[in-house]
Short mmCIF file of C-alpha atoms in Angstrom, two decimals:
data_model
loop_
_atom_site.label_atom_id
_atom_site.label_comp_id
_atom_site.label_asym_id
_atom_site.label_seq_id
_atom_site.Cartn_x
_atom_site.Cartn_y
_atom_site.Cartn_z
CA MET A 1 45.75 -3.32 -36.99
CA ILE A 2 42.16 -5.75 -38.24
CA TRP A 3 43.93 -8.90 -38.17
CA LYS A 4 44.83 -7.38 -34.18
CA SER A 5 41.28 -6.99 -33.95
CA ILE A 6 40.75 -10.27 -34.72
CA VAL A 7 43.43 -11.78 -32.42
CA ALA A 8 41.53 -9.70 -29.19
CA LEU A 9 38.01 -10.11 -30.57
CA VAL A 10 39.57 -13.96 -31.26
CA LEU A 11 40.89 -14.70 -26.80
CA LEU A 12 37.82 -12.25 -25.99
CA SER A 13 35.56 -14.88 -27.25
CA LEU A 14 37.77 -18.36 -25.96
CA LEU A 15 37.43 -16.78 -22.93
CA ALA A 16 34.04 -15.99 -22.47
CA ALA A 17 34.23 -19.45 -23.48
CA VAL A 18 36.16 -20.44 -21.40
CA GLY A 19 34.31 -18.39 -18.54
CA TYR A 20 31.05 -19.66 -19.05
CA TYR A 21 31.70 -23.59 -20.10
CA GLY A 22 34.32 -23.02 -17.14
CA TYR A 23 31.01 -24.12 -14.88
CA LYS A 24 29.96 -27.37 -13.19
CA PRO A 25 27.76 -28.34 -14.54
CA LEU A 26 24.53 -28.37 -13.03
CA GLU A 27 21.46 -31.16 -12.94
CA THR A 28 19.10 -29.16 -11.04
CA GLY A 29 15.50 -31.51 -10.06
CA LYS A 30 17.67 -34.41 -7.70
CA SER A 31 16.70 -32.84 -5.33
CA GLU A 32 12.87 -33.89 -2.80
CA TRP A 33 11.64 -30.77 -2.70
CA SER A 34 11.63 -29.51 -7.35
CA SER A 35 8.72 -33.23 -7.00
CA ILE A 36 7.24 -31.44 -3.67
CA SER A 37 7.21 -27.78 -4.95
CA ASP A 38 5.05 -29.24 -7.96
CA SER A 39 2.34 -31.24 -5.79
CA LEU A 40 1.96 -28.59 -3.08
CA GLN A 41 0.77 -26.77 -6.51
CA THR A 42 -2.34 -27.70 -5.32
CA LYS A 43 -5.80 -25.14 -7.12
CA LEU A 44 -7.31 -22.20 -3.58
CA PRO A 45 -11.05 -21.87 -4.22
CA ASP A 46 -12.23 -19.05 -6.11
CA ASP A 47 -15.31 -18.60 -2.94
CA PRO A 48 -12.78 -14.90 -1.15
CA THR A 49 -14.44 -16.99 1.68
CA LEU A 50 -13.52 -20.45 1.52
CA ALA A 51 -9.37 -19.44 0.16
CA ASN A 52 -10.18 -17.19 2.97
CA LYS A 53 -10.42 -20.09 5.25
CA GLU A 54 -7.48 -21.99 3.24
CA ILE A 55 -5.00 -19.58 3.59
CA TYR A 56 -6.29 -19.07 7.40
CA LYS A 57 -5.50 -22.59 8.53
CA ILE A 58 -2.33 -22.85 7.15
CA GLN A 59 -0.80 -19.48 8.61
CA LEU A 60 -2.25 -21.02 11.61
CA ALA A 61 -0.65 -24.28 11.91
CA LEU A 62 2.51 -22.64 10.94
CA LYS A 63 2.47 -20.32 13.94
CA THR A 64 2.05 -22.68 16.12
CA LEU A 65 4.41 -24.63 15.26
CA ARG A 66 6.86 -21.13 16.23
CA PRO A 67 7.77 -20.04 19.96
CA LYS A 68 5.40 -17.58 20.81
CA GLY A 69 8.22 -14.70 23.02
CA GLN A 70 11.92 -15.23 22.33
CA TYR A 71 14.90 -17.73 22.25
CA ILE A 72 17.96 -19.28 21.86
CA VAL A 73 19.65 -19.98 18.24
CA ILE A 74 22.67 -22.23 19.00
CA ASP A 75 25.17 -21.61 16.12
CA SER A 76 27.63 -24.22 15.67
CA HIS A 77 29.10 -23.16 12.11
CA SER A 78 30.18 -19.62 13.00
CA ASN A 79 29.55 -20.81 18.23
CA GLN A 80 27.76 -17.99 18.39
CA LEU A 81 24.25 -17.89 20.12
CA THR A 82 22.10 -15.59 20.60
CA TYR A 83 18.64 -15.04 22.57
CA ARG A 84 16.22 -12.92 19.98
CA THR A 85 12.30 -12.97 18.47
CA GLN A 86 11.04 -13.01 15.43
CA ASP A 87 12.20 -10.02 14.79
CA SER A 88 14.49 -8.72 16.47
CA ILE A 89 18.03 -10.08 19.41
CA VAL A 90 18.26 -9.42 22.47
CA PHE A 91 21.44 -11.12 23.38
CA ARG A 92 25.14 -12.43 21.65
CA ALA A 93 26.95 -13.50 22.35
CA THR A 94 30.59 -15.79 20.90
CA CYS A 95 30.87 -19.24 21.99
CA SER A 96 31.84 -22.99 22.21
CA THR A 97 30.18 -26.28 20.91
CA GLY A 98 30.92 -29.05 20.11
CA SER A 99 34.28 -30.44 18.53
CA GLY A 100 33.59 -33.87 17.26
CA GLY A 101 36.13 -35.86 17.92
CA VAL A 102 35.98 -39.57 18.05
CA LEU A 103 37.77 -40.54 21.29
CA VAL A 104 37.69 -44.63 21.66
CA ASP A 105 37.98 -46.81 24.79
CA SER A 106 41.16 -48.56 23.51
CA ALA A 107 40.04 -51.08 26.90
CA THR A 108 37.04 -51.54 26.77
CA GLY A 109 36.13 -50.22 23.11
CA ARG A 110 33.43 -47.78 24.15
CA LYS A 111 34.06 -45.03 21.97
CA TRP A 112 32.04 -41.20 22.12
CA THR A 113 31.41 -38.44 19.87
CA PHE A 114 32.28 -35.17 20.69
CA THR A 115 29.46 -33.28 19.12
CA THR A 116 26.70 -30.18 20.09
CA PRO A 117 23.29 -32.52 19.67
CA ARG A 118 21.39 -30.08 17.25
CA GLY A 119 17.70 -29.21 16.59
CA VAL A 120 15.21 -28.25 18.81
CA PHE A 121 15.71 -28.33 22.62
CA LYS A 122 14.42 -26.43 25.82
CA ILE A 123 15.96 -25.31 28.59
CA GLY A 124 14.65 -27.28 31.61
CA SER A 125 17.26 -26.04 35.05
CA LYS A 126 18.84 -23.27 35.87
CA LEU A 127 21.61 -23.79 38.38
CA LYS A 128 23.94 -21.53 40.12
CA ASN A 129 26.87 -22.39 41.38
CA PRO A 130 27.26 -25.93 39.36
CA TYR A 131 28.73 -29.07 39.81
CA TRP A 132 30.66 -31.12 36.98
CA ARG A 133 30.15 -35.25 37.43
CA LYS A 134 32.47 -36.10 35.73
CA PRO A 135 32.27 -39.29 33.04
CA ASP A 136 33.91 -41.70 32.14
CA TRP A 137 35.43 -39.94 28.96
CA HIS A 138 36.75 -37.97 30.69
CA TYR A 139 38.67 -40.32 32.41
CA VAL A 140 39.59 -42.10 29.67
CA GLU A 141 40.72 -39.26 28.26
CA VAL A 142 43.30 -37.82 30.64
CA LYS A 143 44.07 -41.19 31.07
CA GLU A 144 43.09 -41.90 34.27
CA GLU A 145 42.09 -44.47 36.56
CA ILE A 146 37.85 -44.06 36.99
CA PRO A 147 36.70 -43.49 40.24
CA LYS A 148 34.04 -46.12 42.17
CA ASN A 149 33.72 -43.27 44.68
CA GLN A 150 31.58 -41.42 42.61
CA GLU A 151 31.86 -38.20 45.51
CA ASP A 152 35.68 -38.68 43.24
CA ARG A 153 34.15 -37.12 40.34
CA MET A 154 32.62 -33.89 41.62
CA ASP A 155 34.51 -30.84 40.38
CA ALA A 156 32.47 -27.10 40.96
CA GLU A 157 35.74 -24.83 39.32
CA VAL A 158 34.93 -26.28 35.08
CA LEU A 159 31.25 -25.27 34.54
CA GLY A 160 31.85 -21.65 36.23
CA ASP A 161 29.37 -20.03 38.38
CA TYR A 162 26.33 -20.50 36.81
CA ALA A 163 25.01 -23.47 33.92
CA MET A 164 21.07 -24.03 31.97
CA GLY A 165 20.10 -27.47 31.12
CA PHE A 166 18.99 -28.25 27.37
CA GLY A 167 17.90 -32.10 28.85
CA ASP A 168 19.86 -35.06 27.51
CA GLY A 169 22.48 -34.30 30.04
CA TYR A 170 23.67 -31.10 28.25
CA PHE A 171 24.41 -27.23 29.36
CA VAL A 172 25.20 -24.01 28.10
CA HIS A 173 27.50 -23.74 31.24
CA GLY A 174 31.07 -21.76 32.09
CA THR A 175 34.14 -22.01 30.22
CA LEU A 176 38.09 -21.61 32.15
CA TYR A 177 39.38 -22.17 28.19
CA LYS A 178 38.38 -18.29 27.28
CA ARG A 179 40.87 -18.24 24.72
CA LEU A 180 38.97 -20.87 22.97
CA LEU A 181 35.46 -19.15 22.69
CA GLY A 182 34.65 -19.44 19.43
CA ILE A 183 36.92 -22.52 18.16
CA SER A 184 34.50 -25.71 18.69
CA VAL A 185 36.52 -27.99 21.64
CA THR A 186 33.69 -29.17 23.46
CA HIS A 187 32.54 -32.33 24.29
CA GLY A 188 29.30 -31.21 22.97
CA CYS A 189 27.92 -29.00 25.75
CA VAL A 190 27.76 -25.13 24.59
CA ARG A 191 30.89 -22.84 26.70
CA LEU A 192 30.46 -19.12 27.33
CA GLY A 193 32.68 -16.34 28.49
CA ASP A 194 31.50 -15.27 32.40
CA ASP A 195 29.91 -11.96 32.20
CA GLU A 196 28.15 -12.59 29.26
CA LEU A 197 27.11 -17.12 30.46
CA LYS A 198 25.60 -14.40 34.56
CA GLU A 199 23.63 -12.36 31.90
CA LEU A 200 22.09 -14.56 29.60
CA PHE A 201 21.03 -16.54 33.39
CA LYS A 202 19.31 -13.52 34.16
CA ILE A 203 17.52 -13.02 31.51
CA VAL A 204 16.21 -16.42 30.22
CA PRO A 205 13.02 -18.19 31.91
CA ILE A 206 13.03 -21.85 32.21
CA GLY A 207 10.96 -22.90 29.08
CA THR A 208 12.90 -21.21 26.32
CA PRO A 209 12.86 -22.65 22.91
CA VAL A 210 17.24 -23.26 22.23
CA TYR A 211 16.98 -24.29 18.76
CA ILE A 212 20.58 -25.66 17.94
CA TYR A 213 22.28 -26.12 13.98
CA MET B 1 -1.00 -28.04 -22.78
CA THR B 2 -0.90 -29.99 -18.91
CA SER B 3 -1.92 -27.94 -15.78
CA HIS B 4 1.99 -28.05 -15.18
CA THR B 5 2.67 -26.25 -18.31
CA ILE B 6 0.00 -23.69 -18.43
CA ARG B 7 1.39 -23.20 -14.69
CA ALA B 8 5.37 -23.10 -15.89
CA HIS B 9 3.77 -20.54 -18.57
CA ILE B 10 1.27 -18.31 -16.30
CA PHE B 11 2.89 -17.89 -13.25
CA PRO B 12 6.42 -16.13 -14.21
CA LEU B 13 4.07 -13.45 -15.69
CA PHE B 14 2.21 -13.37 -12.50
CA LEU B 15 5.11 -12.67 -10.55
CA ILE B 16 6.62 -9.47 -12.61
CA ALA B 17 2.27 -8.09 -11.97
CA PHE B 18 2.53 -8.78 -8.24
CA LEU B 19 6.34 -7.37 -8.11
CA ILE B 20 4.70 -4.36 -10.30
CA THR B 21 1.68 -4.52 -8.64
CA GLY B 22 3.10 -4.57 -5.40
CA CYS B 23 2.23 -6.05 -1.98
CA ASP B 24 -0.15 -3.62 -1.18
CA LYS B 25 -3.48 -5.46 -1.72
CA LEU B 26 -2.11 -7.85 0.96
CA ASP B 27 -2.51 -5.65 3.81
CA GLN B 28 -6.27 -5.10 3.05
CA ILE B 29 -6.34 -9.18 4.28
CA ARG B 30 -4.56 -7.99 7.29
CA GLY B 31 -6.40 -6.67 10.44
CA GLY B 32 -9.59 -7.62 8.92
CA LYS B 33 -10.26 -5.16 6.92
CA GLU B 34 -10.89 -7.55 3.97
CA GLU B 35 -14.84 -6.96 4.16
CA ASN B 36 -14.88 -3.22 4.40
CA SER B 37 -11.98 -3.66 1.19
CA PRO B 38 -11.93 -4.19 -1.90
CA VAL B 39 -11.63 -7.60 -3.37
CA VAL B 40 -8.52 -8.95 -3.13
CA SER B 41 -7.55 -10.26 -6.44
CA GLN B 42 -7.03 -14.74 -6.56
CA SER B 43 -3.50 -13.84 -7.90
CA THR B 44 -2.39 -13.17 -5.00
CA LEU B 45 -4.08 -14.75 -2.33
CA GLU B 46 -3.14 -17.76 -4.42
CA LEU B 47 0.39 -16.81 -4.26
CA LEU B 48 0.13 -16.01 -0.14
CA TYR B 49 -1.49 -20.08 -0.15
CA GLN B 50 1.80 -21.12 -1.92
CA THR B 51 4.10 -19.53 -0.02
CA ALA B 52 2.30 -20.54 3.19
CA ASN B 53 2.06 -24.22 1.83
CA MET B 54 5.37 -24.66 1.23
CA GLU B 55 6.91 -22.86 3.79
CA LEU B 56 4.05 -24.98 6.25
CA THR B 57 6.23 -28.39 4.84
CA LEU B 58 9.11 -27.12 4.99
CA ALA B 59 8.63 -26.23 8.49
CA ASN B 60 7.67 -29.57 9.36
CA SER B 61 10.54 -32.15 7.75
CA GLY B 62 12.55 -30.07 10.31
CA LYS B 63 16.04 -29.56 8.67
CA PRO B 64 17.03 -26.31 7.87
CA TYR B 65 16.38 -24.77 4.79
CA LEU B 66 17.23 -21.09 3.12
CA VAL B 67 14.63 -18.27 2.79
CA VAL B 68 14.53 -15.33 0.42
CA ASP B 69 12.37 -12.81 2.42
CA ILE B 70 10.83 -10.23 0.77
CA PRO B 71 9.63 -8.65 2.27
CA ARG B 72 12.24 -8.17 6.02
CA LYS B 73 14.25 -8.31 2.82
CA SER B 74 16.63 -9.84 3.78
CA LEU B 75 18.01 -13.92 3.17
CA GLU B 76 16.96 -16.36 5.50
CA ILE B 77 17.91 -19.36 7.52
CA ARG B 78 15.11 -21.02 9.96
CA LEU B 79 14.50 -24.32 11.30
CA LYS B 80 10.51 -25.33 12.07
CA GLY B 81 8.81 -21.70 10.54
CA THR B 82 11.17 -20.05 13.02
CA ILE B 83 14.67 -17.41 11.37
CA LEU B 84 18.27 -18.77 12.86
CA LEU B 85 19.95 -16.07 11.69
CA THR B 86 18.65 -13.21 9.79
CA VAL B 87 20.94 -11.57 7.15
CA PRO B 88 19.75 -7.90 5.58
CA MET B 89 19.46 -7.33 2.08
CA ASN B 90 22.93 -4.98 1.42
CA LEU B 91 23.20 -6.10 -2.63
CA ILE B 92 25.99 -4.09 -4.07
CA GLU B 93 26.78 -5.38 -6.77
CA ALA B 94 23.16 -5.06 -8.65
CA GLN B 95 21.85 -2.45 -11.26
CA PRO B 96 18.33 -1.02 -10.20
CA GLY B 97 16.01 -4.13 -10.41
CA ASP B 98 18.43 -6.71 -10.49
CA LEU B 99 16.95 -7.79 -7.27
CA ASP B 100 13.15 -7.70 -9.70
CA LYS B 101 14.46 -9.87 -11.98
CA PHE B 102 16.36 -12.08 -9.82
CA ILE B 103 12.91 -12.69 -7.82
CA ALA B 104 11.27 -13.92 -11.63
CA SER B 105 13.92 -15.39 -12.89
CA PHE B 106 13.47 -17.94 -9.33
CA GLY B 107 9.56 -18.14 -10.59
CA SER B 108 10.47 -19.25 -14.21
CA LYS B 109 9.49 -22.47 -13.45
CA GLY B 110 5.63 -21.73 -11.45
CA THR B 111 7.70 -22.66 -8.74
CA LEU B 112 7.85 -20.50 -4.96
CA LEU B 113 10.84 -23.25 -3.58
CA ARG B 114 14.35 -24.32 -5.41
CA PRO B 115 16.90 -26.61 -4.45
CA LEU B 116 20.75 -25.17 -3.67
CA ALA B 117 22.53 -26.66 -7.42
CA GLY B 118 25.27 -25.60 -4.34
CA LYS B 119 28.47 -23.42 -4.02
CA TYR B 120 31.14 -22.30 -5.67
CA LEU B 121 33.93 -20.88 -3.09
CA PHE B 122 35.93 -17.36 -4.99
CA ASP B 123 37.67 -16.17 -2.41
CA SER B 124 38.27 -17.48 2.29
CA ILE B 125 41.20 -16.61 4.76
CA ASP B 126 42.26 -18.83 7.41
CA GLN B 127 39.55 -19.01 10.58
CA THR B 128 42.18 -19.92 13.50
CA PRO B 129 45.67 -18.96 14.97
CA ASP B 130 48.02 -21.89 14.18
CA SER B 131 49.63 -21.02 18.31
CA VAL B 132 45.78 -21.22 18.79
CA LEU B 133 45.41 -24.85 17.14
CA ALA B 134 48.04 -26.39 18.70
CA ILE B 135 46.98 -25.96 22.28
CA VAL B 136 43.13 -27.14 20.24
CA SER B 137 44.87 -30.29 19.52
CA GLU B 138 46.31 -31.31 22.60
CA VAL B 139 42.16 -30.42 23.94
CA VAL B 140 40.89 -32.07 21.51
CA ASN B 141 42.84 -35.56 20.30
CA VAL B 142 43.10 -33.95 16.58
CA LYS B 143 45.18 -33.05 14.36
CA ALA B 144 45.52 -29.53 14.11
CA GLU B 145 45.31 -29.27 10.41
CA LEU B 146 42.41 -30.54 10.54
CA LEU B 147 40.22 -28.52 13.34
CA GLN B 148 42.00 -25.51 10.49
CA ARG B 149 38.33 -24.22 8.47
CA GLU B 150 38.61 -21.49 6.65
CA ILE B 151 36.12 -18.06 6.12
CA PRO B 152 34.72 -17.69 3.93
CA GLU B 153 35.29 -13.76 1.89
CA ARG B 154 32.82 -14.39 -1.26
CA PHE B 155 31.29 -17.19 -2.40
CA ARG B 156 28.65 -18.52 -4.95
CA LEU B 157 25.13 -19.35 -3.85
CA PHE B 158 23.24 -21.50 -7.63
CA TRP B 159 19.76 -22.56 -8.59
CA ASN B 160 20.45 -23.18 -11.59
CA ASP B 161 23.38 -21.66 -14.10
CA GLN B 162 21.60 -19.32 -14.74
CA LEU B 163 20.96 -18.00 -11.66
CA ASN B 164 23.47 -16.55 -9.02
CA LEU B 165 23.36 -15.19 -5.70
CA ASP B 166 26.44 -14.44 -4.39
CA ILE B 167 27.26 -13.54 -1.12
CA LEU B 168 30.66 -11.36 -0.13
CA SER B 169 31.75 -10.90 3.60
CA VAL B 170 32.65 -7.50 4.76
CA LYS B 171 33.07 -6.49 8.61
CA ASP B 172 32.16 -3.67 8.52
CA THR B 173 28.64 -2.72 7.14
CA LEU B 174 27.30 -0.12 3.83
CA ALA B 175 26.98 2.73 6.45
CA THR B 176 30.71 2.86 8.28
CA THR B 177 33.18 3.84 6.33
CA LYS B 178 35.93 2.31 5.10
CA VAL B 179 39.44 2.45 6.46
CA LYS B 180 42.19 1.10 5.23
CA PRO B 181 45.21 0.36 6.81
CA LYS B 182 49.01 1.97 6.06
CA GLU B 183 50.09 -1.19 3.22
CA SER B 184 53.21 -0.48 2.01
CA PHE B 185 54.46 -1.00 -1.92
CA LYS B 186 54.41 -4.25 -2.21
CA GLU B 187 51.65 -5.18 0.36
CA ALA B 188 49.61 -2.53 -2.28
CA LEU B 189 50.54 -5.00 -5.36
CA GLN B 190 50.13 -8.14 -4.87
CA GLY B 191 46.21 -6.29 -2.42
CA ARG B 192 45.87 -5.06 -5.65
CA PHE B 193 47.36 -8.25 -7.97
CA GLU B 194 44.74 -10.74 -5.82
CA ASP B 195 41.62 -8.36 -6.24
CA MET B 196 43.08 -7.89 -9.40
CA LYS B 197 42.60 -12.37 -10.34
CA MET B 198 39.78 -13.03 -8.47
CA GLU B 199 37.99 -10.21 -10.36
CA VAL B 200 39.50 -11.80 -13.70
CA ARG B 201 37.87 -14.90 -12.40
CA TYR B 202 34.30 -13.98 -11.59
CA VAL B 203 33.46 -11.55 -14.20
CA MET B 204 34.61 -14.77 -16.30
CA ARG B 205 32.16 -16.88 -14.25
CA LYS B 206 28.92 -14.13 -15.36
CA PRO B 207 28.46 -14.69 -18.53
CA PHE B 208 25.06 -12.88 -20.67
CA GLY B 209 22.00 -13.48 -19.42
CA VAL B 210 22.62 -15.07 -15.86
CA ARG B 211 20.73 -13.65 -13.16
CA LEU B 212 23.30 -12.14 -10.27
CA ILE B 213 23.33 -10.35 -7.82
CA VAL B 214 25.71 -9.81 -5.42
CA LEU B 215 25.26 -9.45 -0.66
CA GLU B 216 27.49 -8.66 1.60
CA ALA B 217 27.15 -10.30 5.21
CA LYS B 218 29.64 -9.92 8.70
CA PRO B 219 32.03 -12.83 8.46
CA GLU B 220 30.64 -15.02 10.98
CA ASP B 221 27.58 -15.02 9.53
CA ALA B 222 28.33 -15.12 5.85
CA LEU B 223 30.08 -18.20 7.63
CA THR B 224 27.19 -19.47 9.00
CA ILE B 225 25.56 -19.06 5.70
CA TYR B 226 28.59 -21.17 3.56
CA ARG B 227 28.32 -24.50 5.65
CA VAL B 228 24.87 -23.97 6.14
CA ALA B 229 24.01 -23.96 1.80
CA ASN B 230 25.10 -27.89 1.10
CA GLU B 231 23.37 -29.30 -2.11
CA GLY B 232 20.13 -29.59 -2.07
CA VAL B 233 19.10 -27.40 0.46
CA PRO B 234 15.84 -25.88 -0.02
CA THR B 235 14.62 -22.29 -0.17
CA LEU B 236 12.01 -20.52 -0.50
CA LEU B 237 11.48 -17.43 -2.34
CA GLN B 238 8.45 -15.55 0.20
CA LEU B 239 7.57 -12.72 -1.29
CA VAL B 240 4.72 -12.00 1.09
CA SER B 241 4.06 -12.48 4.80
CA THR B 242 3.07 -16.02 6.79
CA GLU B 243 2.35 -13.69 9.77
CA PRO B 244 -1.62 -15.71 9.97
CA ILE B 245 -4.19 -13.26 8.53
CA ALA B 246 -7.69 -11.99 10.52
CA PRO B 247 -9.93 -15.65 11.02
CA PRO B 248 -12.87 -16.73 8.64
CA PRO B 249 -15.82 -14.40 9.83
CA LYS B 250 -17.90 -17.58 12.26
CA ALA B 251 -20.93 -18.67 9.42
CA LYS B 252 -23.93 -18.46 12.23
CA LYS B 253 -26.19 -20.73 13.22
CA LYS B 254 -29.44 -20.96 11.91
CA LYS B 255 -31.74 -20.99 14.00
#
């Protein structure tokens, strides 16, 4: 009976050890933020009025960075678009963002990477019944000759009923491929379903900040 | 002792004291009440100052960062000081006081800012049906296998050996009653075995003394956190709100 207990104890100890040492050895402090964190611990003036002034100055700088009203957030990881404030979500929809795929034109060597840009942008235009001017990569992708006439590039169907531009030729627009919403399949634009696009178009004014990550 | 050593020893004590006394004092310095209210301690102002200072540096970096936001009771992803994602702190595996211990442990090196040391995926499910991926792969000219991504079901974020946060992906919130669909005996047995395997692995990875809290999140939020939370991502422990306090009174001009 005693030896059984001893064996059990040894086994338990081994399990605990494996559990503990099973961790990947961690090396913290690699990040640039470790040293910055230390350097940021600056001394606040002892005088409460001066201290208050210092805090106010920094908090105001932070407030200036933040959008004043509502803003759009595009999450390219889970393909979600939200229209929100700091405290609440006004609108949420499943979208599709850039696939990350790469296309190379074997004839010319030109290369395109289909990612949705990340960072902070602004809604710069709002279009009803938008036309898509097919870029060169479209013809390379579908293995068709690039038309010489600009009018031949125009497509009235693909973008849906509305489009909202957020700079550099990127738009939030509709899609014919609704089954693919929620998956990263686009060439960089952000696709929404018909109803969601209509709703967003109605509530979002030009100048709205767009955060993409 | 160097000033850094002193700070490293004194700061955790202050942090614990702050947690005990709560945030009441901070209300006094909001809305211009500071003139009539009792004097706010220097240490409280110091915390407010440090939090805002660190957040400003993170915001100016132009990269996303994590915030354990105690006033809002949430885990957040922020970019340029703006909240992009809010995951409520729905703690599901925590003893009373565990969060306080986690917070105190987070600040034990005299800092409110820590880089994420890494993440560990316990379990995941496939995200997209193969039939859909077959279509997608044709459209985007990428192999279907490369497109398949996993939704994490349970994963761990860790800042060091002792400081861990597990995130459990759940479709229903805590308030919703969870009704399990009918399952065959074989499925049930297999399910229990899988659960047991996961729990054993989980228990083995939680040695004594480790600060661990578990929160649940919607699958899409869990996925986003998992993908954003890469090694080195800065994490700010925010104990106080960084909304601007009342502007300091202007100095009167001498006539």
